[in-house]
Coordinates of C-alpha atoms (C1' of nucleotides) in Angstrom, one line a residue:
Chain A
M1 CA -0.1 -0.3 -1.3
A2 CA -2.7 -0.6 -2.9
T3 CA -4.7 -2.8 -5.1
G4 CA -7.7 -3.5 -7.2
R5 CA -9.5 -6.0 -5.4
T6 CA -11.9 -7.4 -7.9
H7 CA -13.8 -10.3 -6.4
R8 CA -15.1 -11.4 -3.1
P9 CA -17.5 -9.1 -1.7
A10 CA -15.8 -9.2 1.6
T11 CA -15.8 -12.9 2.5
R12 CA -18.1 -13.7 5.2
S13 CA -17.4 -16.6 7.5
R14 CA -13.6 -16.9 8.3
G15 CA -13.1 -13.6 6.9
I16 CA -9.7 -12.0 7.7
P17 CA -9.8 -8.2 7.2
E18 CA -7.8 -7.2 4.2
A19 CA -5.7 -4.8 6.4
T20 CA -4.7 -7.7 8.6
V21 CA -3.8 -9.9 5.5
A22 CA -1.6 -7.2 4.2
R23 CA 0.3 -7.2 7.5
L24 CA 0.7 -10.9 7.7
P25 CA 3.7 -11.0 5.4
L26 CA 5.5 -8.4 7.7
Y27 CA 4.9 -10.6 10.8
L28 CA 6.1 -13.5 8.9
R29 CA 9.3 -11.9 8.0
A30 CA 10.0 -10.7 11.6
L31 CA 9.3 -14.1 12.9
T32 CA 11.5 -15.8 10.4
A33 CA 14.3 -13.6 11.4
L34 CA 13.7 -14.7 15.0
S35 CA 13.5 -18.3 14.1
E36 CA 16.9 -18.1 12.3
R37 CA 18.3 -16.6 15.6
S38 CA 16.6 -19.5 17.3
V39 CA 14.5 -17.4 19.6
P40 CA 11.9 -19.7 20.9
T41 CA 9.1 -17.2 21.9
V42 CA 8.2 -13.6 21.6
S43 CA 5.8 -11.3 23.0
S44 CA 3.3 -9.1 21.1
E45 CA 5.2 -6.1 22.2
E46 CA 8.7 -7.4 20.8
L47 CA 7.2 -8.9 17.6
A48 CA 5.3 -5.6 17.0
T49 CA 8.3 -3.5 17.3
A50 CA 10.3 -5.8 15.0
A51 CA 7.5 -5.6 12.4
G52 CA 7.0 -1.9 12.7
V53 CA 3.4 -1.8 14.1
N54 CA 2.0 -1.5 17.5
S55 CA 1.2 -4.4 19.7
A56 CA -2.6 -4.0 20.0
K57 CA -2.9 -4.1 16.3
L58 CA -0.7 -7.0 16.1
R59 CA -2.8 -9.0 18.8
K60 CA -6.0 -8.1 17.0
D61 CA -4.5 -9.3 13.8
F62 CA -3.5 -12.6 15.2
S63 CA -7.0 -12.9 17.0
Y64 CA -8.5 -13.3 13.5
L65 CA -6.3 -16.3 12.8
G66 CA -7.0 -18.0 16.1
S67 CA -5.7 -18.2 19.7
Y68 CA -2.0 -19.0 18.9
G69 CA -0.4 -17.3 22.0
T70 CA 0.0 -18.2 25.5
R71 CA -1.1 -15.6 28.1
G72 CA 1.7 -14.4 30.4
V73 CA 4.2 -16.0 28.1
G74 CA 3.9 -14.8 24.4
Y75 CA 3.9 -16.6 21.1
D76 CA 5.8 -19.7 20.1
V77 CA 7.9 -18.5 17.1
E78 CA 8.0 -21.7 15.1
Y79 CA 4.4 -22.4 15.6
L80 CA 3.4 -18.9 14.5
V81 CA 5.6 -19.1 11.5
Y82 CA 3.8 -22.1 10.5
Q83 CA 0.3 -20.9 11.0
I84 CA 0.9 -17.6 9.2
S85 CA 2.6 -19.4 6.3
R86 CA -0.3 -21.8 6.1
E87 CA -2.9 -18.8 6.2
L88 CA -1.0 -17.1 3.5
G89 CA -1.1 -20.2 1.3
L90 CA 2.7 -20.3 1.3
T91 CA 2.8 -24.0 2.3
Q92 CA 2.2 -24.7 -1.1
D93 CA 4.3 -23.8 -4.2
W94 CA 3.3 -21.0 -6.4
P95 CA 4.8 -21.1 -10.0
V96 CA 5.1 -17.5 -11.3
V97 CA 5.9 -16.0 -14.6
I98 CA 7.4 -12.7 -15.2
V99 CA 6.4 -11.0 -18.4
G100 CA 8.7 -8.2 -19.8
I101 CA 12.4 -8.9 -19.2
G102 CA 13.8 -5.5 -19.3
N103 CA 15.8 -3.8 -16.6
L104 CA 13.1 -4.3 -14.0
G105 CA 12.0 -7.8 -15.1
A106 CA 15.7 -8.8 -14.8
A107 CA 15.9 -7.4 -11.4
L108 CA 12.9 -9.3 -10.4
A109 CA 14.0 -12.5 -11.7
N110 CA 17.3 -12.1 -9.8
Y111 CA 15.4 -11.1 -6.7
G112 CA 16.2 -13.9 -4.2
G113 CA 13.5 -13.3 -1.9
F114 CA 11.3 -14.5 -4.7
A115 CA 11.9 -18.1 -4.5
S116 CA 12.7 -18.1 -0.8
R117 CA 9.1 -18.4 0.3
G118 CA 6.7 -20.5 -1.7
F119 CA 7.3 -18.7 -5.0
R120 CA 9.1 -20.2 -7.9
V121 CA 9.9 -18.5 -11.3
A122 CA 8.4 -20.8 -13.7
A123 CA 9.4 -18.7 -16.6
L124 CA 10.6 -15.5 -17.9
I125 CA 8.8 -14.2 -21.1
D126 CA 9.6 -11.4 -23.4
A127 CA 8.4 -10.0 -26.7
D128 CA 11.7 -9.4 -28.2
P129 CA 12.8 -12.3 -30.4
A130 CA 16.5 -11.3 -29.8
M131 CA 16.0 -11.9 -26.1
A132 CA 14.6 -15.5 -26.7
G133 CA 17.0 -18.1 -25.3
K134 CA 19.2 -15.7 -23.5
P135 CA 19.7 -16.8 -20.0
V136 CA 18.5 -14.4 -17.2
A137 CA 19.0 -15.4 -13.7
G138 CA 19.7 -18.8 -14.7
L139 CA 16.6 -19.2 -16.8
P140 CA 16.3 -18.9 -20.7
V141 CA 13.9 -16.1 -21.6
R142 CA 11.1 -17.4 -23.8
H143 CA 9.2 -15.7 -26.3
T144 CA 5.7 -14.2 -25.9
D145 CA 4.3 -16.8 -28.4
E146 CA 4.6 -19.5 -25.8
L147 CA 2.9 -17.6 -23.2
E148 CA -0.3 -19.6 -23.2
A149 CA 1.5 -22.9 -23.3
I150 CA 3.8 -22.0 -20.4
I151 CA 1.0 -20.8 -18.2
S152 CA -1.0 -24.1 -18.7
D153 CA 1.9 -26.5 -18.7
N154 CA 3.2 -25.2 -15.4
G155 CA -0.2 -24.5 -13.8
V156 CA 0.7 -20.7 -13.2
S157 CA -1.9 -18.8 -11.5
I158 CA 0.2 -15.8 -10.6
G159 CA 1.7 -13.5 -13.2
V160 CA 4.1 -10.5 -12.9
I161 CA 4.0 -7.8 -15.4
A162 CA 7.1 -5.8 -15.9
T163 CA 6.6 -4.6 -19.6
P164 CA 6.4 -1.0 -20.7
A165 CA 2.9 0.6 -20.1
G166 CA 1.8 0.2 -23.5
A167 CA 2.0 -3.6 -23.6
A168 CA 0.6 -4.2 -20.1
Q169 CA -3.2 -4.5 -20.8
Q170 CA -2.6 -6.8 -23.8
V171 CA -0.2 -8.9 -21.7
C172 CA -2.6 -8.9 -18.9
D173 CA -5.4 -10.0 -21.3
R174 CA -3.4 -12.9 -22.5
L175 CA -2.5 -14.0 -19.1
V176 CA -6.0 -14.1 -17.9
A177 CA -7.2 -15.7 -20.9
A178 CA -4.6 -18.4 -20.2
G179 CA -5.7 -19.0 -16.7
V180 CA -3.8 -16.6 -14.5
T181 CA -6.0 -15.2 -11.7
S182 CA -3.5 -13.0 -9.8
I183 CA -1.5 -10.3 -11.4
L184 CA 1.3 -8.1 -9.9
N185 CA 1.6 -5.1 -12.1
F186 CA 4.6 -3.0 -12.2
A187 CA 3.7 -1.1 -15.4
P188 CA 2.3 2.3 -14.8
T189 CA -1.2 1.5 -16.0
V190 CA -4.5 0.6 -14.6
L191 CA -5.3 -2.7 -15.7
S192 CA -9.0 -4.0 -16.2
V193 CA -9.6 -7.5 -15.6
P194 CA -12.7 -9.6 -15.3
E195 CA -14.3 -10.5 -12.0
G196 CA -12.3 -12.9 -10.0
V197 CA -9.0 -11.7 -11.0
D198 CA -6.9 -9.9 -8.5
V199 CA -4.5 -7.2 -9.4
R200 CA -2.0 -5.5 -7.2
K201 CA 0.2 -2.8 -8.5
V202 CA 3.6 -1.5 -7.5
D203 CA 4.5 1.8 -8.7
L204 CA 7.5 3.9 -8.2
S205 CA 6.3 7.0 -9.4
I206 CA 3.2 6.9 -7.2
E207 CA 5.3 6.3 -4.1
L208 CA 7.5 9.1 -4.9
Q209 CA 4.5 11.6 -5.4
I210 CA 3.0 10.6 -2.1
L211 CA 6.5 11.4 -0.4
A212 CA 6.6 14.6 -2.2
F213 CA 3.4 15.7 -0.9
H214 CA 4.3 15.1 2.7
E215 CA 7.9 16.7 1.9
Q216 CA 6.3 19.7 0.6
R217 CA 4.2 20.0 3.9
K218 CA 7.3 19.7 6.0
A219 CA 9.0 22.5 4.2
G220 CA 6.1 24.8 4.6
E221 CA 5.6 23.8 8.2
D222 CA 4.3 26.7 10.4
S223 CA 7.6 27.3 11.4
P224 CA 8.3 26.9 15.2
S225 CA 10.1 23.9 15.8
P226 CA 11.0 20.7 14.0
A227 CA 14.7 21.5 13.6
A228 CA 14.4 22.1 10.0
P229 CA 17.5 21.1 8.1
A230 CA 15.9 23.4 5.4
A231 CA 17.6 21.8 2.6
A232 CA 18.1 25.0 0.7
A233 CA 15.1 26.8 -0.6
R234 CA 14.5 25.6 -4.0
S235 CA 13.1 28.3 -6.4
G236 CA 10.7 27.9 -9.2
A237 CA 9.5 30.1 -12.0
G238 CA 6.2 30.7 -13.8
V239 CA 3.0 32.3 -12.5
R240 CA -0.4 31.3 -11.8
S241 CA -3.4 32.9 -13.5
S242 CA -5.4 33.3 -10.3
A243 CA -8.9 33.6 -11.7
S244 CA -12.0 32.6 -10.0
R245 CA -11.3 29.2 -8.6
K246 CA -12.1 28.9 -5.0
G247 CA -10.0 25.9 -3.7
P248 CA -8.2 26.6 -0.5
D249 CA -5.3 28.2 -2.1
G250 CA -2.0 27.3 -0.6
D251 CA 1.2 28.7 0.0
V252 CA 3.2 26.9 -2.6
P253 CA 6.1 28.6 -4.5
A254 CA 4.2 28.9 -7.7
V255 CA 5.7 27.1 -10.8
M256 CA 3.8 25.5 -13.6
P257 CA 3.2 21.8 -14.1
A258 CA 3.9 19.9 -17.2
Chain B
M1 CA 0.8 -0.3 0.2
A2 CA 1.8 0.9 2.8
T3 CA 3.9 3.0 4.8
G4 CA 5.1 4.1 7.9
R5 CA 3.8 7.5 8.4
T6 CA 5.9 8.8 11.3
H7 CA 5.1 12.2 12.1
R8 CA 2.1 14.5 11.8
P9 CA -0.8 13.2 13.9
A10 CA -3.1 13.9 10.8
T11 CA -3.0 17.5 10.1
R12 CA -5.9 19.4 11.1
S13 CA -6.9 22.6 9.0
R14 CA -6.2 21.8 5.5
G15 CA -6.0 18.1 6.0
I16 CA -6.3 15.8 3.1
P17 CA -6.9 12.2 4.1
E18 CA -4.0 9.9 3.5
A19 CA -6.2 7.5 1.4
T20 CA -7.0 10.6 -0.9
V21 CA -3.5 11.6 -1.1
A22 CA -2.5 8.1 -2.3
R23 CA -5.1 8.4 -5.1
L24 CA -4.0 11.7 -6.5
P25 CA -1.1 10.4 -8.4
L26 CA -3.7 8.1 -10.1
Y27 CA -6.0 10.9 -11.1
L28 CA -2.9 12.9 -12.2
R29 CA -1.7 10.2 -14.5
A30 CA -5.2 9.6 -16.1
L31 CA -5.5 13.3 -16.6
T32 CA -2.0 13.7 -18.1
A33 CA -3.1 11.0 -20.7
L34 CA -6.3 13.1 -21.4
S35 CA -4.3 16.1 -21.8
E36 CA -2.0 14.6 -24.2
R37 CA -5.0 13.6 -26.3
S38 CA -6.2 17.3 -25.9
V39 CA -9.4 16.3 -24.3
P40 CA -10.6 19.6 -22.8
T41 CA -12.9 18.4 -20.1
V42 CA -13.9 15.2 -18.3
S43 CA -16.7 14.0 -16.0
S44 CA -16.1 12.4 -12.8
E45 CA -17.5 9.3 -14.1
E46 CA -15.0 9.0 -17.1
L47 CA -12.2 10.1 -15.0
A48 CA -13.0 7.7 -12.4
T49 CA -13.1 4.8 -14.8
A50 CA -9.8 5.9 -16.3
A51 CA -8.2 5.8 -12.8
G52 CA -9.8 2.7 -11.7
V53 CA -11.9 4.0 -8.7
N54 CA -15.6 4.8 -8.5
S55 CA -16.9 8.2 -9.2
A56 CA -18.2 9.1 -5.7
K57 CA -14.8 8.5 -4.2
L58 CA -13.2 10.7 -6.9
R59 CA -15.6 13.4 -6.3
K60 CA -15.1 13.2 -2.5
D61 CA -11.3 13.3 -3.0
F62 CA -11.5 16.3 -5.2
S63 CA -13.8 18.0 -2.7
Y64 CA -10.8 18.0 -0.2
L65 CA -8.9 20.0 -2.8
G66 CA -11.6 22.6 -3.4
S67 CA -14.4 23.0 -6.0
Y68 CA -12.5 22.6 -9.1
G69 CA -15.4 21.2 -11.3
T70 CA -18.4 22.8 -13.1
R71 CA -21.8 21.3 -12.3
G72 CA -23.4 19.9 -15.3
V73 CA -20.0 19.9 -17.3
G74 CA -17.2 18.2 -15.5
Y75 CA -13.8 19.1 -14.8
D76 CA -11.3 21.1 -16.9
V77 CA -8.5 18.8 -17.7
E78 CA -5.5 21.3 -17.9
Y79 CA -6.6 23.1 -14.8
L80 CA -7.2 19.8 -12.7
V81 CA -3.7 18.7 -13.8
Y82 CA -2.3 21.9 -12.5
Q83 CA -4.1 21.7 -9.1
I84 CA -3.3 18.2 -8.4
S85 CA 0.5 18.7 -9.5
R86 CA 0.6 21.7 -7.1
E87 CA -1.1 19.9 -4.3
L88 CA 1.3 17.0 -4.6
G89 CA 4.3 19.3 -4.7
L90 CA 5.3 18.5 -8.2
T91 CA 5.5 22.0 -9.3
Q92 CA 8.8 21.9 -7.9
D93 CA 11.9 19.9 -8.7
W94 CA 12.7 17.1 -6.3
P95 CA 16.3 15.9 -6.6
V96 CA 16.5 12.2 -5.5
V97 CA 19.4 9.8 -4.7
I98 CA 19.3 6.2 -5.4
V99 CA 21.5 4.2 -3.2
G100 CA 22.4 0.6 -4.1
I101 CA 23.1 0.1 -7.8
G102 CA 22.4 -3.4 -8.3
N103 CA 20.0 -4.9 -10.8
L104 CA 17.1 -3.1 -9.1
G105 CA 18.8 0.2 -8.5
A106 CA 19.9 0.3 -12.2
A107 CA 16.4 -0.5 -13.2
L108 CA 15.1 2.4 -11.1
A109 CA 17.7 4.7 -12.5
N110 CA 16.7 3.7 -15.9
Y111 CA 13.0 4.1 -15.2
G112 CA 11.8 7.0 -17.4
G113 CA 8.7 7.9 -15.4
F114 CA 11.2 9.1 -12.8
A115 CA 12.3 12.3 -14.3
S116 CA 9.0 12.8 -16.1
R117 CA 7.3 14.4 -13.2
G118 CA 9.2 16.6 -11.0
F119 CA 11.8 14.1 -9.8
R120 CA 15.3 14.2 -10.9
V121 CA 18.2 11.7 -10.2
A122 CA 20.8 13.7 -8.7
A123 CA 23.0 10.9 -8.1
L124 CA 23.5 7.0 -8.0
I125 CA 25.3 5.8 -5.1
D126 CA 27.0 2.4 -4.5
A127 CA 29.2 0.9 -1.8
D128 CA 31.3 -1.1 -4.3
P129 CA 34.4 0.8 -5.3
A130 CA 34.4 -1.2 -8.5
M131 CA 31.2 0.5 -9.5
A132 CA 32.4 3.9 -9.0
G133 CA 32.6 6.0 -12.1
K134 CA 30.7 3.5 -14.3
P135 CA 27.9 5.0 -16.0
V136 CA 24.3 3.8 -15.4
A137 CA 21.5 5.4 -17.0
G138 CA 24.0 8.1 -18.1
L139 CA 25.1 8.9 -14.6
P140 CA 28.5 8.0 -13.2
V141 CA 28.0 5.8 -10.1
R142 CA 29.5 7.5 -6.9
H143 CA 30.9 6.0 -3.9
T144 CA 29.1 5.6 -0.7
D145 CA 31.8 7.8 1.0
E146 CA 30.3 10.9 -1.0
L147 CA 26.8 10.2 0.2
E148 CA 26.8 13.2 2.8
A149 CA 28.4 15.6 0.3
I150 CA 26.0 14.7 -2.5
I151 CA 23.0 15.2 -0.2
S152 CA 24.0 18.6 0.9
D153 CA 25.4 19.8 -2.4
N154 CA 22.2 19.0 -4.2
G155 CA 19.6 19.8 -1.3
V156 CA 18.3 16.2 -1.6
S157 CA 15.4 15.4 0.7
I158 CA 14.1 12.1 -1.0
G159 CA 16.3 9.1 -1.0
V160 CA 15.6 5.7 -2.6
I161 CA 17.3 2.8 -0.9
A162 CA 17.8 -0.2 -3.2
T163 CA 20.5 -2.0 -1.3
P164 CA 20.5 -5.5 0.0
A165 CA 18.4 -5.7 3.4
G166 CA 21.6 -5.9 5.4
A167 CA 22.8 -2.5 4.5
A168 CA 19.5 -0.8 4.3
Q169 CA 19.2 0.5 8.0
Q170 CA 22.7 1.7 8.0
V171 CA 22.2 3.6 4.7
C172 CA 19.1 5.0 5.8
D173 CA 20.6 6.4 9.1
R174 CA 23.2 8.1 7.0
L175 CA 20.8 9.5 4.7
V176 CA 18.8 10.9 7.6
A177 CA 21.8 12.3 9.3
A178 CA 22.7 14.1 6.2
G179 CA 19.2 15.8 5.8
V180 CA 17.1 13.3 4.1
T181 CA 13.4 13.4 5.3
S182 CA 11.6 11.0 3.0
I183 CA 12.7 7.6 2.0
L184 CA 11.4 5.0 -0.6
N185 CA 12.7 1.7 0.7
F186 CA 12.9 -1.2 -1.7
A187 CA 14.8 -3.3 0.7
P188 CA 12.9 -5.9 2.6
T189 CA 13.4 -4.5 6.1
V190 CA 11.6 -2.5 8.5
L191 CA 13.4 0.8 8.7
S192 CA 13.5 2.9 11.9
V193 CA 13.7 6.5 11.6
P194 CA 13.4 9.5 13.9
E195 CA 10.1 11.5 14.1
G196 CA 9.6 13.8 11.1
V197 CA 11.0 11.3 8.6
D198 CA 8.7 9.6 6.2
V199 CA 9.3 6.1 5.0
R200 CA 7.3 4.2 2.2
K201 CA 8.1 0.8 1.3
V202 CA 7.8 -1.2 -1.8
D203 CA 8.1 -4.9 -1.3
L204 CA 7.7 -7.4 -4.1
S205 CA 7.6 -10.4 -1.7
I206 CA 4.8 -8.9 0.4
E207 CA 2.7 -8.3 -2.6
L208 CA 3.1 -11.8 -3.9
Q209 CA 2.2 -13.1 -0.4
I210 CA -1.0 -11.0 -0.3
L211 CA -1.8 -12.5 -3.7
A212 CA -1.1 -16.0 -2.8
F213 CA -3.5 -15.6 0.3
H214 CA -6.4 -14.6 -2.1
E215 CA -5.4 -17.1 -4.6
Q216 CA -5.5 -19.9 -2.1
R217 CA -9.1 -18.8 -1.2
K218 CA -10.2 -19.2 -4.9
A219 CA -9.0 -22.5 -5.1
G220 CA -10.8 -23.7 -2.1
E221 CA -13.8 -21.8 -3.2
D222 CA -17.5 -22.4 -2.5
S223 CA -17.0 -25.6 -0.1
P224 CA -19.8 -24.8 2.3
S225 CA -18.2 -25.0 5.6
P226 CA -14.9 -23.5 5.4
A227 CA -12.1 -25.7 6.4
A228 CA -12.8 -28.8 8.3
P229 CA -11.2 -28.8 11.6
A230 CA -9.3 -31.7 10.6
A231 CA -6.6 -33.2 12.7
A232 CA -3.9 -31.1 11.2
A233 CA -1.6 -32.1 14.0
R234 CA 0.9 -29.4 13.7
S235 CA 4.1 -31.3 14.3
G236 CA 6.6 -28.5 14.7
A237 CA 8.1 -27.4 18.0
G238 CA 7.1 -30.0 20.4
V239 CA 6.5 -27.5 23.2
R240 CA 3.0 -26.9 22.2
S241 CA 0.7 -28.0 24.9
S242 CA -1.5 -29.9 22.8
A243 CA -5.3 -29.3 23.8
S244 CA -6.7 -25.9 23.6
R245 CA -5.6 -24.2 20.4
K246 CA -8.9 -23.2 19.1
G247 CA -7.7 -21.4 15.8
P248 CA -9.7 -22.2 12.6
D249 CA -7.5 -25.1 11.8
G250 CA -7.3 -25.5 7.9
D251 CA -6.8 -28.2 5.4
V252 CA -3.5 -27.5 3.9
P253 CA -1.6 -30.4 2.5
A254 CA 0.9 -30.2 5.3
V255 CA 4.4 -29.1 4.4
M256 CA 6.4 -27.2 6.9
P257 CA 7.7 -23.8 6.6
A258 CA 11.2 -22.5 6.5
Chain C
dG1 C1' 3.0 -10.9 38.0
dT2 C1' 2.6 -10.8 33.1
dA3 C1' 0.9 -10.9 28.5
dT4 C1' -2.7 -12.5 25.6
dG5 C1' -7.5 -12.0 23.5
dT6 C1' -11.3 -9.2 22.7
dG7 C1' -15.6 -6.4 23.5
dA8 C1' -16.4 -1.4 23.3
dA9 C1' -14.9 3.1 21.8
dT10 C1' -12.9 5.8 18.4
dA11 C1' -11.2 7.0 13.9
dA12 C1' -10.6 6.6 9.0
dC13 C1' -12.5 5.7 4.8
dT14 C1' -16.3 4.5 1.3
dT15 C1' -20.7 4.8 -0.5
dC16 C1' -25.2 6.7 -0.9
dA17 C1' -28.3 9.9 -2.4
dC18 C1' -29.7 14.3 -3.4
dA19 C1' -29.5 19.5 -3.1
dG20 C1' -27.5 22.9 -5.8
dC21 C1' -25.8 24.8 -9.9
dC22 C1' -24.8 25.0 -14.8
Chain D
dG1 C1' -31.3 17.5 -18.0
dG2 C1' -26.8 16.6 -16.4
dC3 C1' -23.0 16.5 -13.2
dT4 C1' -20.7 18.3 -9.2
dG5 C1' -20.2 18.7 -4.3
dT6 C1' -21.4 17.1 0.3
dG7 C1' -23.9 15.9 4.4
dA8 C1' -25.4 11.5 6.2
dA9 C1' -25.2 6.7 6.6
dG10 C1' -22.7 2.7 6.2
dT11 C1' -18.2 0.0 6.4
dT12 C1' -13.6 -1.0 7.8
dA13 C1' -9.8 -0.3 10.7
dT14 C1' -7.2 1.1 14.8
dT15 C1' -6.9 1.9 19.5
dC16 C1' -8.3 1.4 24.4
dA17 C1' -8.5 -1.0 28.4
dC18 C1' -9.4 -4.9 31.0
dA19 C1' -11.1 -9.6 32.1
dT20 C1' -8.9 -14.0 31.2
dA21 C1' -5.5 -17.3 31.5
dC22 C1' -0.9 -18.9 32.5

DNA sequence: GTATGTGAATAACTTCACAGCC
DNA sequence: GGCTGTGAAGTTATTCACATAC
């Protein structure tokens, strides 16, 4: 989801819609799987199913890249893999640093899919001196003091922040000052960055909250059908002070927030 | 980010736009921070800045919830916290199971923000018998055999999948069969679920690829005419009937994909 | 016959700008 | 005077449906 695009007022000329860009990795993954099974061609319908979108959307997306299919036949798998990879910039190597080697940072470092496609972990960085030198996922953890040197020595332009929330902005500032222009933020904070720097965030708690929203609606469903397994009615406590407030007051079983 | 909404054709009546729902957790976080600093009221401008959006959007978002502000003054922090929490369904307790206690699963289990707001880790589940009983984040890991019992005993409706890609669909099927109707998927796979089940995914590699796309553009910035239709004789997969191919062929230093 | 590519139609989302209320 | 709430305008994304090409 979700990101803080900061630059580019919506590229003119060869502009690929942001929504399309966000789906290209999905297509690429599905195509790679087909490629591994040596499937030579695929129709928009099949590929769309594999990627979890509908075929019209997929065809429209591909139309922004060019005319890479063959009418009456479909798409050449290998060729498409290449085109999408190129479009995404995966035909080059992207060194990445991960800052904050706690539980999450270590998990990210160990995540295979990382290296698999264009990305290479150039270094793991942590502020804890006790961590320095300790190997994680085969790489020695480096101390934060070295951050700037690591960035510039390796030509790193993408940084991953997996620190506690409190340290994130500071780390971000240093990364940016050192030359990083794309940041993937796992810390639950809004980062502020200068123009020209892209930030994307991944936030467990936000995702869960969105799910809870929909889950809540399912429970309070007007009743008739959807075979509700009705996972036990949870009860709450507390009371709401009513008062004037006009909002569309909902059902909701009461209970106070934090 | 992105998700596979599966049900609800966009609720009529009290329908809050999906884009708005996705931002409520952001507002909530910013408000909670203000609340902790005992700030009594906040303007749309201030709150918007703290949440990383613009104020018009924020006001529009809030307008879907009701009229919770005071003209000329702003919003009452505590009151808004409560309203948003309620809207998101966080005024109730959501037991959650995490399946797949590898590096990532353990990181998730240890993630504090988890319990902090309405969510409670009911159980950690892993397929490895050797893991069974071992404590992670203070909870004993349970074996997959117990999955169904755990779900129903605890009234779990939200499941988190942190297994390898290969196991994800199978785990998903079992979760759904056992009564889970919301899934947060960290495995790099498209899950297929029946109508009525919500899936959201979190995918490191997709996020990085999106960043790489933009990063690539930054590098090739300004150049007047985007990409010279250079030869770029795509070697791969002979089959290609040369000619035709109109796509905006790019520069790119060659290199074949996987 | 079959499946792509794409204009046109529709829907969702964002931003503007200002009336309304404090 | 200041700030919210919201119609209206503008923008982006999705879906339709069919001409076009194999």
